[in-house]
């Protein structure tokens, strides 16, 4: 006889039709949790302001999943009166380079960082607690999971934990006060202290903390003695048509290309190869799929790479997967800073199962460097390693000319969404 499913409440901001990487983690966990005797109930905003929308993802939500919705007030709705484009970019994490910020940029960042702590979804906390406290009691739910960012959702868990006897898992898809853009928010001393105080309370009140990288776990262990588990993001077995590789030597970057991720070392290397290898320029294609900052586009232009650029823009997740599989080489770029070495981009795992080699550029001791090396799916470079990067591109190009360019990944199954959900389910059942 099949055991009765254990009910858990998942509190998340990003849910279909939201697009981008933030929605994927819990969309897939919810998909597989019933296979491990857990019934997920999902709580989301009724009228969110999503910077990216992907309607195709709604097809992946199981028909029998209980979805709870409650209205949310977001200041971005008011801020868009001044500049809809700027508020949308800030909401999605694209922050202009400090040297090029306008007065309006600076004002919006100051307001975002100092008036809305921890973030602009903080006004959803109070109505959510009122709504969920009643629902949790009436439906005998004893386990909740909050997912951030936005980290204001952890404050919902914090208050509910204080009001009701329950088990609370705080899931951090990204760090809080050490995330790359945190320093760009023009925080006052008071605001910085409040962020750190809230982070401390969440980490020391939750029954268990879940993070996506070992570096974040190390950072959080300095703040709390509560148990911390690493459950990375992963890949799903996406359906697809037959793969037809690009006829060009295409280097594709998929996802948001922020100003701080601008890999000048890569653009310079490509410009040199165009001059040094006569046939290289007839084969090269640089594909950018997703939102791209103007600073990145300006630098590409400075290196005379415009004629090789195919700036495709945002596409649905299914289209992004197709671009991954069809491209010759995949680019993974992370900001060159101490704060970003813990970031493991969600797209990495889909890259790894695309059978296309990865060129990854990031800071020293990046967590994702270990994954790429350990799975034999590409090569990682620090920003100063120009000769190594150049030699790798030449090697990939020669393999392309011979029709032999491919990656040969090993040990990828551990990163499948279903296996990762099994790890999560074991944590949930162990707390029952």
Coordinates of C-alpha atoms in Angstrom, one line a residue:
X1 CA 0.0 0.0 0.0
X2 CA 1.4 3.4 -1.1
X3 CA 2.1 5.7 1.9
X4 CA 0.2 8.9 2.3
X5 CA 2.0 11.8 0.7
X6 CA 3.6 14.3 3.1
X7 CA 2.4 17.8 2.5
X8 CA 4.9 20.7 2.3
X9 CA 4.3 24.4 1.5
X10 CA 6.8 26.0 -0.9
X11 CA 6.9 29.8 -0.8
X12 CA 8.5 31.2 -4.0
X13 CA 8.3 34.4 -6.0
X14 CA 9.3 33.0 -9.4
X15 CA 6.9 30.7 -11.1
X16 CA 5.6 30.3 -14.6
X17 CA 5.0 32.4 -16.6
X18 CA 8.2 33.9 -15.2
X19 CA 11.2 33.2 -17.4
X20 CA 14.9 33.2 -16.6
X21 CA 16.9 30.9 -14.3
X22 CA 15.1 31.8 -11.0
X23 CA 12.0 29.8 -11.9
X24 CA 13.6 26.5 -13.0
X25 CA 14.8 25.2 -9.6
X26 CA 11.4 24.9 -7.8
X27 CA 9.4 24.2 -11.0
X28 CA 11.5 21.0 -11.4
X29 CA 11.5 20.1 -7.7
X30 CA 7.7 20.4 -7.6
X31 CA 7.6 18.2 -10.7
X32 CA 9.5 15.3 -9.1
X33 CA 8.6 15.5 -5.4
X34 CA 5.5 13.3 -5.7
X35 CA 7.8 10.5 -6.9
X36 CA 9.3 10.6 -3.4
X37 CA 6.1 10.6 -1.4
X38 CA 5.8 14.4 -1.0
X39 CA 2.9 16.6 -2.0
X40 CA 4.1 20.1 -2.8
X41 CA 1.7 23.1 -2.3
X42 CA 3.1 26.2 -4.0
X43 CA 2.4 29.8 -2.8
X44 CA 3.1 32.5 -5.3
X45 CA 2.1 36.2 -6.0
X46 CA -1.1 36.7 -7.8
X47 CA 0.1 39.8 -9.7
X48 CA 3.9 39.8 -9.9
X49 CA 6.1 42.1 -11.9
X50 CA 8.3 39.6 -13.7
X51 CA 11.2 41.2 -15.7
X52 CA 11.2 38.1 -18.0
X53 CA 8.2 36.1 -19.1
X54 CA 8.2 32.7 -20.7
X55 CA 4.7 31.4 -21.3
X56 CA 5.9 28.0 -22.5
X57 CA 7.0 27.1 -19.0
X58 CA 3.3 27.0 -17.9
X59 CA 3.0 23.7 -19.8
X60 CA 5.5 22.1 -17.4
X61 CA 3.3 22.7 -14.3
X62 CA 1.5 19.5 -13.3
X63 CA -2.3 19.8 -13.4
X64 CA -2.8 18.4 -9.9
X65 CA -0.4 20.8 -8.2
X66 CA -2.1 23.0 -5.7
X67 CA -1.2 26.7 -6.4
X68 CA -2.0 29.3 -3.8
X69 CA -2.0 33.0 -4.9
X70 CA -2.1 36.2 -3.0
X71 CA -1.8 39.8 -4.3
X72 CA 1.5 41.6 -4.0
X73 CA 2.4 45.3 -4.1
X74 CA 5.7 46.0 -5.7
X75 CA 7.3 49.5 -5.9
X76 CA 8.6 48.7 -9.4
X77 CA 5.1 49.3 -10.6
X78 CA 5.4 52.9 -9.4
X79 CA 9.1 53.4 -10.4
X80 CA 8.3 52.4 -13.9
X81 CA 6.5 55.8 -14.3
X82 CA 9.9 57.4 -14.3
X83 CA 11.6 54.8 -16.6
X84 CA 10.0 51.4 -17.4
X85 CA 13.2 50.2 -19.1
X86 CA 15.5 51.1 -16.2
X87 CA 13.3 49.6 -13.5
X88 CA 12.9 46.4 -15.5
X89 CA 16.7 46.1 -15.9
X90 CA 17.3 46.7 -12.1
X91 CA 14.6 44.2 -11.3
X92 CA 16.3 41.6 -13.4
X93 CA 19.8 42.3 -11.9
X94 CA 21.2 44.3 -14.8
X95 CA 22.9 47.3 -13.0
X96 CA 24.7 50.0 -15.1
X97 CA 28.4 50.4 -14.8
X98 CA 29.2 52.9 -12.0
X99 CA 31.1 55.2 -14.3
X100 CA 28.1 55.4 -16.7
X101 CA 25.2 55.7 -14.2
X102 CA 22.9 58.6 -14.7
X103 CA 21.4 60.5 -11.9
X104 CA 18.2 58.5 -12.3
X105 CA 20.2 55.2 -12.2
X106 CA 21.8 56.3 -8.9
X107 CA 18.5 57.4 -7.4
X108 CA 16.7 54.2 -8.3
X109 CA 19.5 52.1 -6.9
X110 CA 19.6 54.1 -3.7
X111 CA 15.9 53.7 -3.2
X112 CA 16.0 50.0 -4.0
X113 CA 18.9 49.4 -1.5
X114 CA 17.9 51.7 1.3
X115 CA 14.1 52.0 1.4
X116 CA 13.2 48.4 0.5
X117 CA 15.1 46.0 2.8
X118 CA 15.9 43.3 1.9
X119 CA 14.2 43.9 -1.5
X120 CA 11.3 45.4 -3.2
X121 CA 9.0 42.4 -2.5
X122 CA 9.1 43.1 1.3
X123 CA 5.5 44.4 1.2
X124 CA 4.3 40.9 0.5
X125 CA 5.5 39.6 3.9
X126 CA 2.7 40.8 6.1
X127 CA -0.3 39.8 3.9
X128 CA 1.4 36.5 3.2
X129 CA 1.8 35.6 6.8
X130 CA -1.8 36.5 7.5
X131 CA -3.0 34.3 4.6
X132 CA -0.6 31.3 5.2
X133 CA -1.0 31.1 8.9
X134 CA -4.7 30.2 8.6
X135 CA -4.0 27.9 5.6
X136 CA -1.2 26.0 7.4
X137 CA -3.3 25.4 10.5
X138 CA -6.4 24.3 8.6
X139 CA -4.5 21.9 6.4
X140 CA -2.2 20.4 9.0
X141 CA 1.0 21.4 7.2
X142 CA 4.1 21.0 9.3
X143 CA 6.9 21.8 6.8
X144 CA 7.5 25.0 4.8
X145 CA 10.3 26.0 2.3
X146 CA 11.1 29.5 1.4
X147 CA 13.2 30.2 -1.7
X148 CA 15.2 33.4 -2.3
X149 CA 16.1 35.7 -3.8
X150 CA 14.0 37.7 -3.4
X151 CA 15.2 37.2 0.2
X152 CA 12.1 39.0 1.6
X153 CA 10.4 35.6 1.2
X154 CA 12.6 34.2 3.9
X155 CA 11.0 36.8 6.2
X156 CA 7.7 35.1 5.6
X157 CA 9.2 31.9 6.9
X158 CA 10.8 33.7 9.8
X159 CA 7.5 35.1 11.0
X160 CA 5.6 31.9 10.4
X161 CA 8.2 29.9 12.3
X162 CA 7.7 32.3 15.3
X163 CA 3.9 32.0 15.2
X164 CA 3.4 28.3 14.4
X165 CA 5.1 25.0 15.3
X166 CA 6.6 23.9 12.0
X167 CA 9.8 22.9 10.3
X168 CA 11.3 25.6 8.1
X169 CA 13.8 25.1 5.3
X170 CA 15.4 28.3 3.9
X171 CA 16.6 27.7 0.3
X172 CA 19.2 30.2 -1.0
X173 CA 19.5 30.1 -4.8
X174 CA 22.0 32.9 -4.4
X175 CA 23.8 34.4 -1.4
X176 CA 22.3 37.4 0.5
X177 CA 24.8 40.1 1.5
X178 CA 27.7 38.7 -0.5
X179 CA 25.8 38.5 -3.8
X180 CA 27.6 40.3 -6.6
X181 CA 25.2 43.3 -7.0
X182 CA 24.8 44.0 -3.3
X183 CA 27.7 46.5 -3.2
X184 CA 26.1 48.3 -6.2
X185 CA 22.9 49.2 -4.2
X186 CA 24.5 52.4 -2.7
X187 CA 23.6 51.2 0.8
X188 CA 23.9 53.4 3.8
X189 CA 25.6 52.1 6.9
X190 CA 22.2 51.7 8.6
X191 CA 20.8 49.7 5.6
X192 CA 23.9 47.5 5.4
X193 CA 23.5 46.7 9.1
X194 CA 19.8 45.9 8.6
X195 CA 20.6 43.5 5.8
X196 CA 23.1 41.7 7.9
X197 CA 20.8 41.5 10.9
X198 CA 18.0 40.0 8.8
X199 CA 20.4 37.5 7.2
X200 CA 21.6 36.5 10.7
X201 CA 18.0 36.0 12.0
X202 CA 16.9 33.9 9.0
X203 CA 20.0 31.7 9.1
X204 CA 19.7 31.1 12.9
X205 CA 16.0 30.6 13.0
X206 CA 15.5 28.2 10.1
X207 CA 15.7 24.5 11.0
X208 CA 17.9 23.8 7.9
X209 CA 19.5 25.9 5.3
X210 CA 19.9 24.8 1.7
X211 CA 22.4 26.4 -0.7
X212 CA 23.6 25.8 -4.2
X213 CA 27.4 26.0 -3.7
X214 CA 30.0 24.9 -1.3
X215 CA 31.4 28.5 -1.0
X216 CA 28.0 29.8 0.1
X217 CA 27.9 27.0 2.7
X218 CA 31.3 28.0 4.0
X219 CA 30.2 31.6 4.2
X220 CA 27.0 30.8 6.1
X221 CA 28.8 28.5 8.5
X222 CA 30.5 31.6 9.8
X223 CA 27.1 33.0 10.7
X224 CA 25.1 30.0 11.9
X225 CA 25.5 26.6 13.5
X226 CA 22.3 25.3 11.9
X227 CA 22.7 22.4 9.4
X228 CA 23.5 23.5 5.9
X229 CA 23.0 21.3 2.8
X230 CA 24.3 21.9 -0.7
X231 CA 21.9 21.0 -3.4
X232 CA 23.0 22.4 -6.7
X233 CA 20.8 23.3 -9.6
X234 CA 20.7 20.8 -12.4
X235 CA 19.4 19.6 -15.7
X236 CA 16.2 18.0 -16.9
X237 CA 15.9 15.6 -19.8
X238 CA 14.5 18.1 -22.3
X239 CA 12.7 16.8 -25.4
X240 CA 14.1 18.1 -28.6
X241 CA 14.3 17.6 -32.3
X242 CA 17.4 16.3 -34.1
X243 CA 20.4 18.4 -33.5
X244 CA 21.8 20.2 -36.5
X245 CA 25.1 21.9 -35.6
X246 CA 25.8 25.5 -36.8
X247 CA 27.8 25.6 -40.0
X248 CA 29.7 28.5 -38.5
X249 CA 32.3 28.3 -35.7
X250 CA 29.7 29.7 -33.3
X251 CA 30.5 30.8 -29.8
X252 CA 27.2 31.2 -27.9
X253 CA 26.4 32.8 -24.6
X254 CA 22.9 32.1 -23.2
X255 CA 21.4 34.2 -20.4
X256 CA 21.9 37.7 -19.1
X257 CA 25.2 39.3 -20.1
X258 CA 25.7 41.9 -17.3
X259 CA 28.1 44.8 -17.5
X260 CA 30.4 43.4 -14.9
X261 CA 30.7 40.1 -16.8
X262 CA 32.3 41.8 -19.8
X263 CA 35.2 39.4 -20.8
X264 CA 37.6 41.8 -22.5
X265 CA 40.2 39.0 -22.6
X266 CA 37.8 37.0 -24.8
X267 CA 37.0 39.9 -27.2
X268 CA 40.7 40.7 -27.5
X269 CA 41.6 37.1 -28.2
X270 CA 39.0 36.7 -31.0
X271 CA 40.2 40.0 -32.6
X272 CA 43.7 38.7 -32.6
X273 CA 42.7 35.3 -34.1
X274 CA 40.8 37.1 -36.9
X275 CA 44.1 38.8 -37.9
X276 CA 46.3 35.8 -37.4
X277 CA 44.3 33.0 -39.0
X278 CA 43.0 34.1 -42.5
X279 CA 40.1 31.7 -42.7
X280 CA 39.0 32.2 -39.1
X281 CA 36.9 35.4 -39.8
X282 CA 34.9 33.6 -42.5
X283 CA 33.8 30.9 -39.9
X284 CA 33.4 32.9 -36.7
X285 CA 29.9 33.7 -35.3
X286 CA 29.3 35.2 -31.9
X287 CA 25.8 34.4 -30.6
X288 CA 24.3 36.2 -27.6
X289 CA 21.0 34.8 -26.5
X290 CA 19.3 36.8 -23.7
X291 CA 19.5 40.4 -22.3
X292 CA 22.8 42.0 -23.0
X293 CA 24.1 45.2 -21.3
X294 CA 25.1 48.1 -23.5
X295 CA 28.6 48.1 -22.0
X296 CA 29.2 44.6 -23.4
X297 CA 27.9 45.6 -26.8
X298 CA 30.1 48.7 -26.9
X299 CA 33.2 46.6 -26.0
X300 CA 32.4 44.1 -28.8
X301 CA 32.2 47.0 -31.1
X302 CA 35.5 48.5 -29.9
X303 CA 37.2 45.2 -30.9
X304 CA 35.6 45.4 -34.4
X305 CA 33.6 42.2 -33.8
X306 CA 30.2 43.7 -34.8
X307 CA 30.1 41.9 -38.2
X308 CA 30.4 38.6 -36.4
X309 CA 27.8 39.3 -33.8
X310 CA 24.3 37.7 -33.8
X311 CA 22.5 39.4 -30.9
X312 CA 19.4 37.3 -30.7
X313 CA 17.9 38.6 -27.5
X314 CA 15.6 36.9 -25.0
X315 CA 14.0 33.6 -26.1
X316 CA 11.9 31.0 -24.4
X317 CA 13.6 28.3 -22.3
X318 CA 12.9 25.6 -25.0
X319 CA 14.5 27.8 -27.7
X320 CA 17.5 28.5 -25.4
X321 CA 18.0 24.7 -25.1
X322 CA 17.9 24.4 -28.9
X323 CA 20.5 27.1 -29.3
X324 CA 22.7 25.3 -26.7
X325 CA 22.6 22.1 -28.7
X326 CA 23.2 23.6 -32.1
X327 CA 26.1 25.9 -31.2
X328 CA 29.7 24.8 -31.6
X329 CA 31.0 26.2 -28.3
X330 CA 29.2 27.5 -25.2
X331 CA 30.4 30.5 -23.2
X332 CA 30.0 30.8 -19.5
X333 CA 31.1 34.1 -18.0
X334 CA 31.1 35.2 -14.4
X335 CA 32.0 38.4 -12.7
X336 CA 35.7 38.6 -11.7
X337 CA 35.3 39.2 -8.0
X338 CA 35.7 37.4 -4.7
X339 CA 31.9 37.7 -4.1
X340 CA 31.0 35.8 -7.2
X341 CA 33.2 32.7 -6.8
X342 CA 30.2 31.0 -5.1
X343 CA 27.9 31.6 -8.1
X344 CA 27.1 28.5 -10.1
X345 CA 25.0 29.6 -13.1
X346 CA 21.9 27.4 -13.6
X347 CA 22.6 27.2 -17.3
X348 CA 25.9 25.4 -16.6
X349 CA 24.1 22.1 -16.0
X350 CA 22.1 22.3 -19.3
X351 CA 25.3 23.3 -21.0
X352 CA 27.0 20.1 -19.7
X353 CA 24.4 17.7 -21.2
X354 CA 24.4 19.5 -24.6
X355 CA 27.5 17.7 -25.8
X356 CA 29.1 21.0 -26.7
X357 CA 32.4 22.1 -25.2
X358 CA 32.3 25.0 -22.6
X359 CA 34.6 27.9 -22.4
X360 CA 34.2 29.3 -18.9
X361 CA 35.8 32.5 -17.6
X362 CA 35.5 33.5 -13.9
X363 CA 37.3 34.4 -10.7
X364 CA 40.0 32.2 -9.1
X365 CA 38.6 29.3 -7.0
X366 CA 35.1 29.5 -8.7
X367 CA 32.8 26.7 -7.6
X368 CA 31.7 26.0 -11.1
X369 CA 35.3 25.5 -12.2
X370 CA 35.4 22.3 -10.2
X371 CA 32.2 21.1 -11.7
X372 CA 33.4 21.7 -15.3
X373 CA 36.8 20.1 -14.7
X374 CA 35.2 17.1 -12.8
X375 CA 32.7 16.4 -15.5
X376 CA 35.2 16.9 -18.4
X377 CA 32.7 19.2 -20.1
X378 CA 35.0 22.2 -20.9
X379 CA 37.8 24.4 -19.8
X380 CA 37.9 27.1 -17.1
X381 CA 40.0 30.2 -17.4
X382 CA 40.8 33.0 -15.0
X383 CA 40.5 36.5 -16.6
X384 CA 44.3 36.9 -17.0
X385 CA 44.9 33.5 -18.8
X386 CA 44.9 34.9 -22.3
X387 CA 47.4 32.5 -23.9
X388 CA 45.7 29.5 -22.4
X389 CA 42.3 30.8 -23.7
X390 CA 43.7 31.5 -27.1
X391 CA 45.3 28.0 -27.5
X392 CA 42.0 26.4 -26.4
X393 CA 40.0 28.4 -29.0
X394 CA 42.5 27.4 -31.7
X395 CA 42.2 23.7 -30.6
X396 CA 38.4 23.9 -30.7
X397 CA 38.5 25.6 -34.1
X398 CA 40.8 22.9 -35.6
X399 CA 38.4 20.2 -34.2
X400 CA 35.5 22.2 -35.8
X401 CA 37.3 22.2 -39.2
X402 CA 37.8 18.4 -38.9
X403 CA 34.1 17.9 -37.9
X404 CA 35.2 16.4 -34.5
X405 CA 34.3 19.1 -32.1
X406 CA 32.3 17.6 -29.2
X407 CA 32.5 17.3 -25.4
X408 CA 32.6 14.0 -23.6
X409 CA 31.0 14.5 -20.2
X410 CA 31.4 12.1 -17.3
X411 CA 29.4 11.7 -14.1
X412 CA 26.6 14.0 -15.2
X413 CA 23.7 11.9 -13.8
X414 CA 24.3 13.2 -10.2
X415 CA 23.1 16.6 -11.5
X416 CA 19.8 15.4 -13.0
X417 CA 16.8 17.2 -11.5
X418 CA 15.3 13.9 -10.4
X419 CA 18.4 12.9 -8.5
X420 CA 18.6 16.3 -6.9
X421 CA 15.0 16.1 -5.9
X422 CA 15.7 12.8 -4.2
X423 CA 18.3 14.5 -2.1
X424 CA 15.8 17.2 -1.1
X425 CA 13.1 14.6 -0.3
X426 CA 15.5 12.8 2.0
X427 CA 16.2 16.0 3.9
X428 CA 12.4 16.6 4.2
X429 CA 11.6 13.1 5.4
X430 CA 14.5 13.2 7.9
X431 CA 12.9 16.1 9.6
X432 CA 9.4 14.5 9.8

